[in-house]
Short mmCIF file of C-alpha atoms in Angstrom, two decimals:
data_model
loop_
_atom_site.label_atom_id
_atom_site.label_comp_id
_atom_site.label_asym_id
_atom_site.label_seq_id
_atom_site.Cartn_x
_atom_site.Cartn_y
_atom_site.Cartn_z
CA UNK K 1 25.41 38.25 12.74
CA UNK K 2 29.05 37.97 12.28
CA UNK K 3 29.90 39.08 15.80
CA UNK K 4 27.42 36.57 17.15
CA UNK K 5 28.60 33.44 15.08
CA UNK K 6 32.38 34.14 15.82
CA UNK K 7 31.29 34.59 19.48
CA UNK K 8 29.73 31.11 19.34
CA UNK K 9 32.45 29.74 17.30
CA UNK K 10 35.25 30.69 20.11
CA UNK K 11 33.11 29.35 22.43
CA UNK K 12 33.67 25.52 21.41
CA UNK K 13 36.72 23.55 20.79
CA UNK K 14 37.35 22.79 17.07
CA UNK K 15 36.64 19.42 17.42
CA UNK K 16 33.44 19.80 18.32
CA UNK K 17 32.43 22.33 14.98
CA UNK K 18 34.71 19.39 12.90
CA UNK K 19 32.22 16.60 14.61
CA UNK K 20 28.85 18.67 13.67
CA UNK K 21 29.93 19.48 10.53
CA UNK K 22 30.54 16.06 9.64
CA UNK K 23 27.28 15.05 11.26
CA UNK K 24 25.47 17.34 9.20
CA UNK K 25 27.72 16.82 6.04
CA UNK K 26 26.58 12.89 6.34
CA UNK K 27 22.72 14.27 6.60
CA UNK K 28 22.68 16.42 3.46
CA UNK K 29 24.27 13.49 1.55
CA UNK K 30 23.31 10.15 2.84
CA UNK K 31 19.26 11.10 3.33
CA UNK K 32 19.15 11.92 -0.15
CA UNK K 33 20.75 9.30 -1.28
CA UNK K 34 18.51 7.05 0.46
CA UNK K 35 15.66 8.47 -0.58
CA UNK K 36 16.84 8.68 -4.35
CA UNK K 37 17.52 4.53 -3.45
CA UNK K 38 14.31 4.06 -2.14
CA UNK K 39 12.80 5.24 -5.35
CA UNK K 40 15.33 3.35 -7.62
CA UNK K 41 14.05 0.02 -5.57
CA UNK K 42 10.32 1.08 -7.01
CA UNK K 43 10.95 1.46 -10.02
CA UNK K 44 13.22 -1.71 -10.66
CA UNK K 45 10.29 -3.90 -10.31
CA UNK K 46 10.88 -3.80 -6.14
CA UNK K 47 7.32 -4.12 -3.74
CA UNK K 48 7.74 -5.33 -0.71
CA UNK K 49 7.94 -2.35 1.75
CA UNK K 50 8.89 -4.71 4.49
CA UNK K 51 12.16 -5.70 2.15
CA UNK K 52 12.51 -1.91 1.81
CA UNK K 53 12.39 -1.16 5.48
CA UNK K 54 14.19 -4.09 6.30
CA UNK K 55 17.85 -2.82 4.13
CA UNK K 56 17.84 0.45 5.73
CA UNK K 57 18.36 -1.19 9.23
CA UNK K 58 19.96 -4.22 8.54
CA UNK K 59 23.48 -1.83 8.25
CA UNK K 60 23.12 -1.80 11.97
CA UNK K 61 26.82 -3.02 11.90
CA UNK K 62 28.15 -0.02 10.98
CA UNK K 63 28.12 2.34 13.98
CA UNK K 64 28.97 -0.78 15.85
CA UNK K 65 32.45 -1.04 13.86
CA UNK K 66 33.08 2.63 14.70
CA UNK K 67 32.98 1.90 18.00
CA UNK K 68 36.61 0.51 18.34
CA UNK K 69 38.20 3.48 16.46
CA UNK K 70 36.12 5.71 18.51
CA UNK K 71 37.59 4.34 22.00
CA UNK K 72 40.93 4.59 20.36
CA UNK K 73 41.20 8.18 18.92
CA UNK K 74 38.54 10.31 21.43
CA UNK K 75 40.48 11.37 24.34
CA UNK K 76 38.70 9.96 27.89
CA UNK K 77 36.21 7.60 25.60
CA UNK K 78 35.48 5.01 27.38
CA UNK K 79 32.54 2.20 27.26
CA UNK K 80 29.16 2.37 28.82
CA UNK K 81 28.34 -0.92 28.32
CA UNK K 82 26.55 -2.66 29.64
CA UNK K 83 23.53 0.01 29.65
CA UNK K 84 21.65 0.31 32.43
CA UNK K 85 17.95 -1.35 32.29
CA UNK K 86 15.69 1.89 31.57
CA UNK K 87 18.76 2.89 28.97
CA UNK K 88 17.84 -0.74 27.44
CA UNK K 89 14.23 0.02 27.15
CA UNK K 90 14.79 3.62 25.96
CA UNK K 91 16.70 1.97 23.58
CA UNK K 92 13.90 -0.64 22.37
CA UNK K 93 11.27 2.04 22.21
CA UNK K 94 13.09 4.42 20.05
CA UNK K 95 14.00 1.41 17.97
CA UNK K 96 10.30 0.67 17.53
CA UNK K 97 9.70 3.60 16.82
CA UNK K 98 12.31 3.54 13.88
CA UNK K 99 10.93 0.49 12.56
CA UNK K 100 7.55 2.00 12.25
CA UNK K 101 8.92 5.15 10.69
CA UNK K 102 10.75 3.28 8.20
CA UNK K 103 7.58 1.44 7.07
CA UNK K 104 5.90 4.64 6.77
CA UNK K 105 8.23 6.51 4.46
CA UNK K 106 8.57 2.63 2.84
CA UNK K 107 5.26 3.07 2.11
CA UNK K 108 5.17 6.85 0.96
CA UNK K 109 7.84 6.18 -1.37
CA UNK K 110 5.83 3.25 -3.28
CA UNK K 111 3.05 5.76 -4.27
CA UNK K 112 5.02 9.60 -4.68
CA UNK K 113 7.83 10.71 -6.71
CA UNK K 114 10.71 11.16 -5.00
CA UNK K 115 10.33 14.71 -5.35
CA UNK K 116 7.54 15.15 -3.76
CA UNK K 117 8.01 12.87 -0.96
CA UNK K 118 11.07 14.86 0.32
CA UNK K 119 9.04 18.66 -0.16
CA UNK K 120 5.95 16.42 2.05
CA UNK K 121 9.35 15.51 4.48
CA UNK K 122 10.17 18.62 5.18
CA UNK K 123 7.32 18.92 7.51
CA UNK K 124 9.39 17.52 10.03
CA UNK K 125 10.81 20.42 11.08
CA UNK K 126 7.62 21.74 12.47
CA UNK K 127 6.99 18.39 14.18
CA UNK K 128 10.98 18.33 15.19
CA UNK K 129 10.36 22.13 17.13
CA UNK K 130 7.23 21.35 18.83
CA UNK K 131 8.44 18.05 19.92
CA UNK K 132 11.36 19.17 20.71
CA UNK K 133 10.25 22.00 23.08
CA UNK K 134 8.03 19.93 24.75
CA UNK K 135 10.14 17.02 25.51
CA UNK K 136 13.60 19.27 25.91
CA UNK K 137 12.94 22.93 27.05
CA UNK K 138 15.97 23.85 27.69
CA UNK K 139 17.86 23.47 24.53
CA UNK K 140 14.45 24.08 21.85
CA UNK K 141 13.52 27.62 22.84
CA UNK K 142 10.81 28.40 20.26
CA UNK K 143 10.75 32.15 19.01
CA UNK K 144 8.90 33.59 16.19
CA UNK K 145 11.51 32.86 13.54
CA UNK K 146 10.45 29.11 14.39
CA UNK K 147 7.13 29.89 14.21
CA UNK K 148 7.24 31.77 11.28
CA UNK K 149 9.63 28.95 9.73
CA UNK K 150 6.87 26.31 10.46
CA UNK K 151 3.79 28.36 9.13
CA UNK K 152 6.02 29.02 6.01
CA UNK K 153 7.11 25.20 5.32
CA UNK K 154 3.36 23.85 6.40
CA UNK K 155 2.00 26.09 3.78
CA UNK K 156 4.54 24.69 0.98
CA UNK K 157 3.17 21.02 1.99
CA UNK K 158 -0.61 22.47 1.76
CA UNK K 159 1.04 23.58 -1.86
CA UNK K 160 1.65 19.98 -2.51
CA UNK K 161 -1.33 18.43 -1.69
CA UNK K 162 -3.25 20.52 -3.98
CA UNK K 163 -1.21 19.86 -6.82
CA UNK K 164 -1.98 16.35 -6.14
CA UNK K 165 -2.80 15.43 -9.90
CA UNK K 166 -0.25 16.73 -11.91
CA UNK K 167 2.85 14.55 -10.59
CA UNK K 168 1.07 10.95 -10.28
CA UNK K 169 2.76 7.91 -11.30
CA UNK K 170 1.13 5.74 -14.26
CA UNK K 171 -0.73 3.10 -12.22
CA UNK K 172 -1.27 4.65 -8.77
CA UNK K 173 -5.00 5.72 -7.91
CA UNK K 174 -5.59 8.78 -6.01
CA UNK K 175 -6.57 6.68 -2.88
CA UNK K 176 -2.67 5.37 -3.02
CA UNK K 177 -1.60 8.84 -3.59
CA UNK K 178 -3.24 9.85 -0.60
CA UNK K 179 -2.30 7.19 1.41
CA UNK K 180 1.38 7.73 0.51
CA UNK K 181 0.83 11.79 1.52
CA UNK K 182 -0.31 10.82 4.91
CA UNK K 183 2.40 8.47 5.55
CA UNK K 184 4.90 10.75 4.66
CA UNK K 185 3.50 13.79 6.56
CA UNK K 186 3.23 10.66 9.84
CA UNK K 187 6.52 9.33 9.35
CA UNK K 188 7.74 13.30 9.32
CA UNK K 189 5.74 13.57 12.69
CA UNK K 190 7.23 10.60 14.30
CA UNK K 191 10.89 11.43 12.92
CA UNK K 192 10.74 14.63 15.16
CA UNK K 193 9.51 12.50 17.48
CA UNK K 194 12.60 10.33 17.46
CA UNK K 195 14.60 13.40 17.12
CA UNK K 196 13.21 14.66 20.73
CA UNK K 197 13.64 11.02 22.49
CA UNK K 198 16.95 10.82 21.22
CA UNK K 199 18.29 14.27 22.83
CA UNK K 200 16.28 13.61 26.24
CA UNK K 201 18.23 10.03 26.16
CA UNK K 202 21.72 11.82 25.90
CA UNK K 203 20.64 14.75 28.30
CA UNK K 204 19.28 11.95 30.98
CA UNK K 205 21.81 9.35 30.54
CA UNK K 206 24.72 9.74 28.18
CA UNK K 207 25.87 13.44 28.66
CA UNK K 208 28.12 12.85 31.19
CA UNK K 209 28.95 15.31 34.28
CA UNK K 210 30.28 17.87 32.26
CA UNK K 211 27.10 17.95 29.47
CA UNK K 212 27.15 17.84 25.73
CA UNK K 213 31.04 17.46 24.65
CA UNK K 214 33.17 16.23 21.49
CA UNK K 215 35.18 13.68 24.01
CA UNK K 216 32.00 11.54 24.50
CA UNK K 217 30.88 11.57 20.67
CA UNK K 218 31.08 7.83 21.47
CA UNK K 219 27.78 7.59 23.18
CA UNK K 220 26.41 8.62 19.50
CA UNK K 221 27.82 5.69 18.06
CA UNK K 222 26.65 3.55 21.39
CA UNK K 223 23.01 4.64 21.01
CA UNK K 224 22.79 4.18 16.78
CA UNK K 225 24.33 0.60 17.15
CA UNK K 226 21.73 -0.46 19.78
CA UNK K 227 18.54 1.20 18.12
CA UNK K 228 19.29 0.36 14.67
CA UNK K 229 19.60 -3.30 16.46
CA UNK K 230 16.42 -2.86 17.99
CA UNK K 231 14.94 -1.78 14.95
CA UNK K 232 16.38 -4.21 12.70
CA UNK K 233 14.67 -6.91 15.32
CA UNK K 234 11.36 -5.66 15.11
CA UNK K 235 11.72 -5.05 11.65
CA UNK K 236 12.81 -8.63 10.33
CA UNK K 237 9.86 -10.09 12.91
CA UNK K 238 7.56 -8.14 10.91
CA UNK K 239 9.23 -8.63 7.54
CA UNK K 240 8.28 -12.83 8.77
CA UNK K 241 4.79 -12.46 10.16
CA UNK K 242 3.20 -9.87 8.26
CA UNK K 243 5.56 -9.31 5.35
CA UNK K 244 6.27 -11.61 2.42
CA UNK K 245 9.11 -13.46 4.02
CA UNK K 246 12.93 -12.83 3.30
CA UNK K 247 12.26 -15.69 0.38
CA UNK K 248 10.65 -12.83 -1.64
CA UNK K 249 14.09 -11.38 -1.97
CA UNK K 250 15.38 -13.98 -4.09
CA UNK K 251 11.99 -13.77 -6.38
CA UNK K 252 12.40 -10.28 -6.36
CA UNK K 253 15.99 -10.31 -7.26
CA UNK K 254 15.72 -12.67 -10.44
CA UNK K 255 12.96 -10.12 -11.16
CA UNK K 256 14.42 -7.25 -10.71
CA UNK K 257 14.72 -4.45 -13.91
CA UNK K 258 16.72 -1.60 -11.85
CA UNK K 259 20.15 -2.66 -14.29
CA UNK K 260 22.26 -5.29 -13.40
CA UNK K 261 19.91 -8.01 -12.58
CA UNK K 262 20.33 -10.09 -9.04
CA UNK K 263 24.07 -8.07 -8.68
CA UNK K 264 22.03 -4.46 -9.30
CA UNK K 265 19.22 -5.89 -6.77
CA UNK K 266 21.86 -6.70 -4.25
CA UNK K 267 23.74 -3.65 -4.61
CA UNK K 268 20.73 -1.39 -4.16
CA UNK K 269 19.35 -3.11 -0.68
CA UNK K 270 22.78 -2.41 -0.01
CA UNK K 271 23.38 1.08 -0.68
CA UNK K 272 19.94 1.46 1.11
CA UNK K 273 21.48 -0.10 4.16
CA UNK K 274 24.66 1.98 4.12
CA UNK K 275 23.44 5.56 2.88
CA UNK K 276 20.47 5.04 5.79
CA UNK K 277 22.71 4.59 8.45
CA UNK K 278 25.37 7.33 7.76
CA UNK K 279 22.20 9.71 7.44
CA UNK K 280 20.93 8.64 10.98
CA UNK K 281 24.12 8.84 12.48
CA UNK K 282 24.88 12.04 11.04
CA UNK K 283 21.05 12.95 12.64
CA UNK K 284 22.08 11.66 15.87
CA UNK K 285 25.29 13.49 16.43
CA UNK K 286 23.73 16.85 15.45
CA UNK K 287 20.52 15.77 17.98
CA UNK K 288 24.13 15.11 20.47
CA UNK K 289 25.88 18.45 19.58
CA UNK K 290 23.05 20.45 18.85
CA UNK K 291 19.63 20.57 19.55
CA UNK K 292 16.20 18.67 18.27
CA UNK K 293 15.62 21.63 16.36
CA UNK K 294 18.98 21.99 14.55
CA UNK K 295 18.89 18.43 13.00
CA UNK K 296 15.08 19.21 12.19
CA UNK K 297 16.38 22.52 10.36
CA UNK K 298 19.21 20.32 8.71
CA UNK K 299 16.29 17.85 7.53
CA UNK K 300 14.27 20.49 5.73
CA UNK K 301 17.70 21.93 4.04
CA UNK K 302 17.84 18.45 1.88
CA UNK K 303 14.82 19.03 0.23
CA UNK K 304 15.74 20.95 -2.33
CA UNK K 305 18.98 18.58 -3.12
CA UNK K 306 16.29 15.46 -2.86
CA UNK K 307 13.99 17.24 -5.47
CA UNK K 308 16.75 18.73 -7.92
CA UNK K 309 18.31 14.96 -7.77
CA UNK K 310 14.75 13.27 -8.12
CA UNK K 311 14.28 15.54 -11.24
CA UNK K 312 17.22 14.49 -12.92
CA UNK K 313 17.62 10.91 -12.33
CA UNK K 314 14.34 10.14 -12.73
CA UNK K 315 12.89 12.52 -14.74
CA UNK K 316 10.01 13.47 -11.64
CA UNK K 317 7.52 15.91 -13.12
CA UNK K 318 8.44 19.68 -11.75
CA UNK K 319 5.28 21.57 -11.75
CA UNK K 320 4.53 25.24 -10.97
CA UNK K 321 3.20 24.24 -7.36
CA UNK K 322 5.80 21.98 -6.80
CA UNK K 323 8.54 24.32 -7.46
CA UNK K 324 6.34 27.19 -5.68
CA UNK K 325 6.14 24.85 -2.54
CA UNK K 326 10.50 24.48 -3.06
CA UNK K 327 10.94 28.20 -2.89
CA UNK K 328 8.67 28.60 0.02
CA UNK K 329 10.59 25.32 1.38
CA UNK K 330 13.42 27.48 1.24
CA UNK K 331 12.53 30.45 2.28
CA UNK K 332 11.01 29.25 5.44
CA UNK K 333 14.69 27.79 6.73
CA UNK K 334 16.42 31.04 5.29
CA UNK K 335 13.86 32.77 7.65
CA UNK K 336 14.38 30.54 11.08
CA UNK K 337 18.47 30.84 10.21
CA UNK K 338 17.60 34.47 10.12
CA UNK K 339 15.98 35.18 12.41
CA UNK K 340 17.38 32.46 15.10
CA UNK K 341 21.22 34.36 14.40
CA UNK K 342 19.22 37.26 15.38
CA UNK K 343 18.08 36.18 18.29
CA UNK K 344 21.30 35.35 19.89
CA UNK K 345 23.04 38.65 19.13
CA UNK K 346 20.34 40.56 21.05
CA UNK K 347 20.70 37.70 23.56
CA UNK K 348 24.27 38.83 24.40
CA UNK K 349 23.51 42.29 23.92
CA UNK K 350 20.46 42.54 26.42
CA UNK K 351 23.04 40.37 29.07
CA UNK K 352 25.47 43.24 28.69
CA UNK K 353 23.09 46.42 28.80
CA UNK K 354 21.14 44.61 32.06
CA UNK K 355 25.05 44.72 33.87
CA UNK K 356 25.40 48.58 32.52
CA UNK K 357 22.02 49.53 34.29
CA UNK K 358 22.96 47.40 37.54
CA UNK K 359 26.65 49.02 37.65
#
C-alpha cells in the first residue's frame, strides 16, 4: 500500500496533491458546517425551505471573486469566457439540478436531526459510483471494494430507517419523518448525479488538450460561478412563485429565536451562503482532480464529523441503531479505501509480470 501511494504520489506535481487536498479539506469542513447551519435555521424559529435553499446559493459571488486571483497566480490560466452554447446549457441544467437538490435536503433538514440526516446522506456514495460509472467509464472503474462499500453503507441507512422512532423531533408526525427520509435519500441520489455531470462537463469541455491538470484549476472556479448563478436564478423564481416571497425574511427575522435576533438571523443565512459554497467548490475540484467516485467517498467520510457535531451542539438523540449505522458508515469507506489501494498495487504489479512473460 505504501509502494502504491508513493508511486501515485511521484506521479503528480505537488500542486496538484496541495489543490485536492484543499478541495477535500473545504468538503470535510464546510458540508458540515452547512448542515449543522441548516439545522440551527430550524430550530431558531426558521420555515421557509425556499429561504433555506435560497442562502446556500445566493454566495454565488464567491467563486466568481476567485476568479481574478486565479488568472493571476495559475501559470497558463487563461479565460474561457464566453462559454460556448451547449457549455451554457450544461451549465443551466446542472444548476437546476442544484436548485432542486437544495430544496430536497431543505426539506429533509426541517423534519430529521441533523444527525441523522447526514448518516441518510451518506447514501450518496452508492448513487455517486453507479452514476459515475455510467456517465464516466473511464475514470469510475467499479470493483468489489465499491461494491462491497455500497452494500455496507446502504445497510447502515436501512439501520436508520428502522430506528425511525427513537430520534423524532417534538412536533413532527411520522408522515413528515418519512417524507424528510425520502428527500434526503433523493437529494443523495441526485447529488451523485451532479457529481457525474460535473466530471463529464470538464472531461468534454474544460480539460483542455493535455486532460485533468493543476494549471487549469480555473475552469473549477468558471463552472461553480456559473451554476451556482444558474441555481440561484431558478431558485429565487421559485422562492417568488411558489415560496413565501423574500418579504418573509424580514417576518422571519424579527421572529427569529436562534440568539441574536434580526443580526443572529442575518448572520446564519449568511454562514449558510458561505459554508455551502466552499463545500461545493471543494466537491467540484475533487470531481476536477479526481474522479465522481472520490468526492462521493469524501462525502460519506463527513458523516461521522456531521453526527459527532449534531450531538453536541444540539444535543441530537444517539441511539444504539444510530451509532450501529455510524460504525457500519465507517467501516464501509475504510473497506472501499482498502480495498481500492489494493487494487492499484496489483494493477502495477500484473503490468510488470505481463512484460516478464512477453520478454
Amino acid at each position: 500500500m505504501m509502494s502504491s501511494t508513493m508511486a501515485a504520489y511521484h506521479s503528480k506535481p505537488v500542486s496538484f496533491w496541495s489543490l485536492l487536498a484543499l478541495s477535500a479539506g473545504a468538503m470535510l469542513t464546510a458540508f458540515p458546517a452547512s448542515s449543522l447551519i441548516s439545522r440551527l435555521y430550524y430550530n431558531g424559529g426558521g420555515q421557509s425551505k425556499w429561504i433555506l435553499s435560497w442562502s446556500a446559493v445566493a454566495g454565488w459571488p464567491i467563486p466568481a471573486l476567485l476568479l481574478l486571483p486565479s488568472y493571476l497566480l495559475l501559470d497558463g490560466a487563461s479565460p474561457t469566457w464566453p462559454p460556448p452554447p451547449r457549455l451554457c446549457l450544461w451549465y443551466a441544467l446542472l444548476g437546476l439540478l442544484s436548485a432542486a437538490d437544495n430544496l430536497m435536503y431543505a426539506w429533509a433538514y426541517a423534519y430529521l436531526p441533523a444527525s441523522t440526516a447526514s448518516l441518510v446522506a451518506a447514501s450518496s456514495l452508492a448513487f455517486s459510483a453507479v452514476f459515475g460509472r455510467i456517465i464516466v467509464k473511464k475514470n469510475n472503474r467499479m470493483g468489489m471494494a465499491t461494491v462491497n462499500a455500497i452494500v455496507v453503507i446502504t445497510a447502515g441507512v436501512v439501520i436508520v430507517a428502522l430506528d425511525s422512532g427513537s430520534d423524532r423531533y417534538p412536533g413532527i408526525t411520522g408522515k413528515q419523518y418519512a417524507l424528510g427520509f425520502v428527500l434526503d435519500v433523493a437529494g443523495s441520489a441526485l447529488h451523485g448525479l451532479i457529481f457525474a455531470l460535473s466530471e463529464l462537463v470538464f472531461v468534454t469541455y474544460l480539460a483542455g488538450g493535455s486532460g485533468v491538470s493543476s494549471s487549469r484549476f480555473h475552469v473549477v472556479l468558471e463552472q461553480q460561478a456559473a451554476v451556482s448563478l444558474c441555481a440561484f436564478a431558478f431558485t429565487s423564481a421559485g422562492l417568488a412563485v411558489f415560496g413565501e416571497g423574500f418579504g418573509a425574511m424580514r417576518r422571519e427575522a424579527a421572529a427569529f429565536t436562534g440568539g441574536g435576533g434580526k443580526a443572529g438571523y442575518v448572520m446564519v443565512l449568511g454562514w449558510s451562503a458561505v459554508t455551502f459554497q466552499v463545500g461545493v467548490l471543494g466537491a467540484t475540484g475533487v470531481v476536477y482532480l479526481g474522479s465522481t467516485v472520490l468526492a462521493g467517498v469524501l462525502n460519506a467520510v463527513r458523516v461521522p464529523v456531521t453526527s459527532v457535531a449534531a450531538v453536541i451542539c444540539f444535543h441530537d438523540p444517539m441511539s444504539g441503531f444510530k451509532i450501529l449505522s455510524l460504525v457500519i458508515t465507517v467501516w464501509g469507506f475504510g473497506s472501499y479505501m482498502v480495498g481500492h489501494s489494493g487494487a492499484k498495487k496489483a494493477s502495477p504489479d500484473r503490468s510488470r509480470n505481463g512484460r516478464e512473460v512477453m520478454s
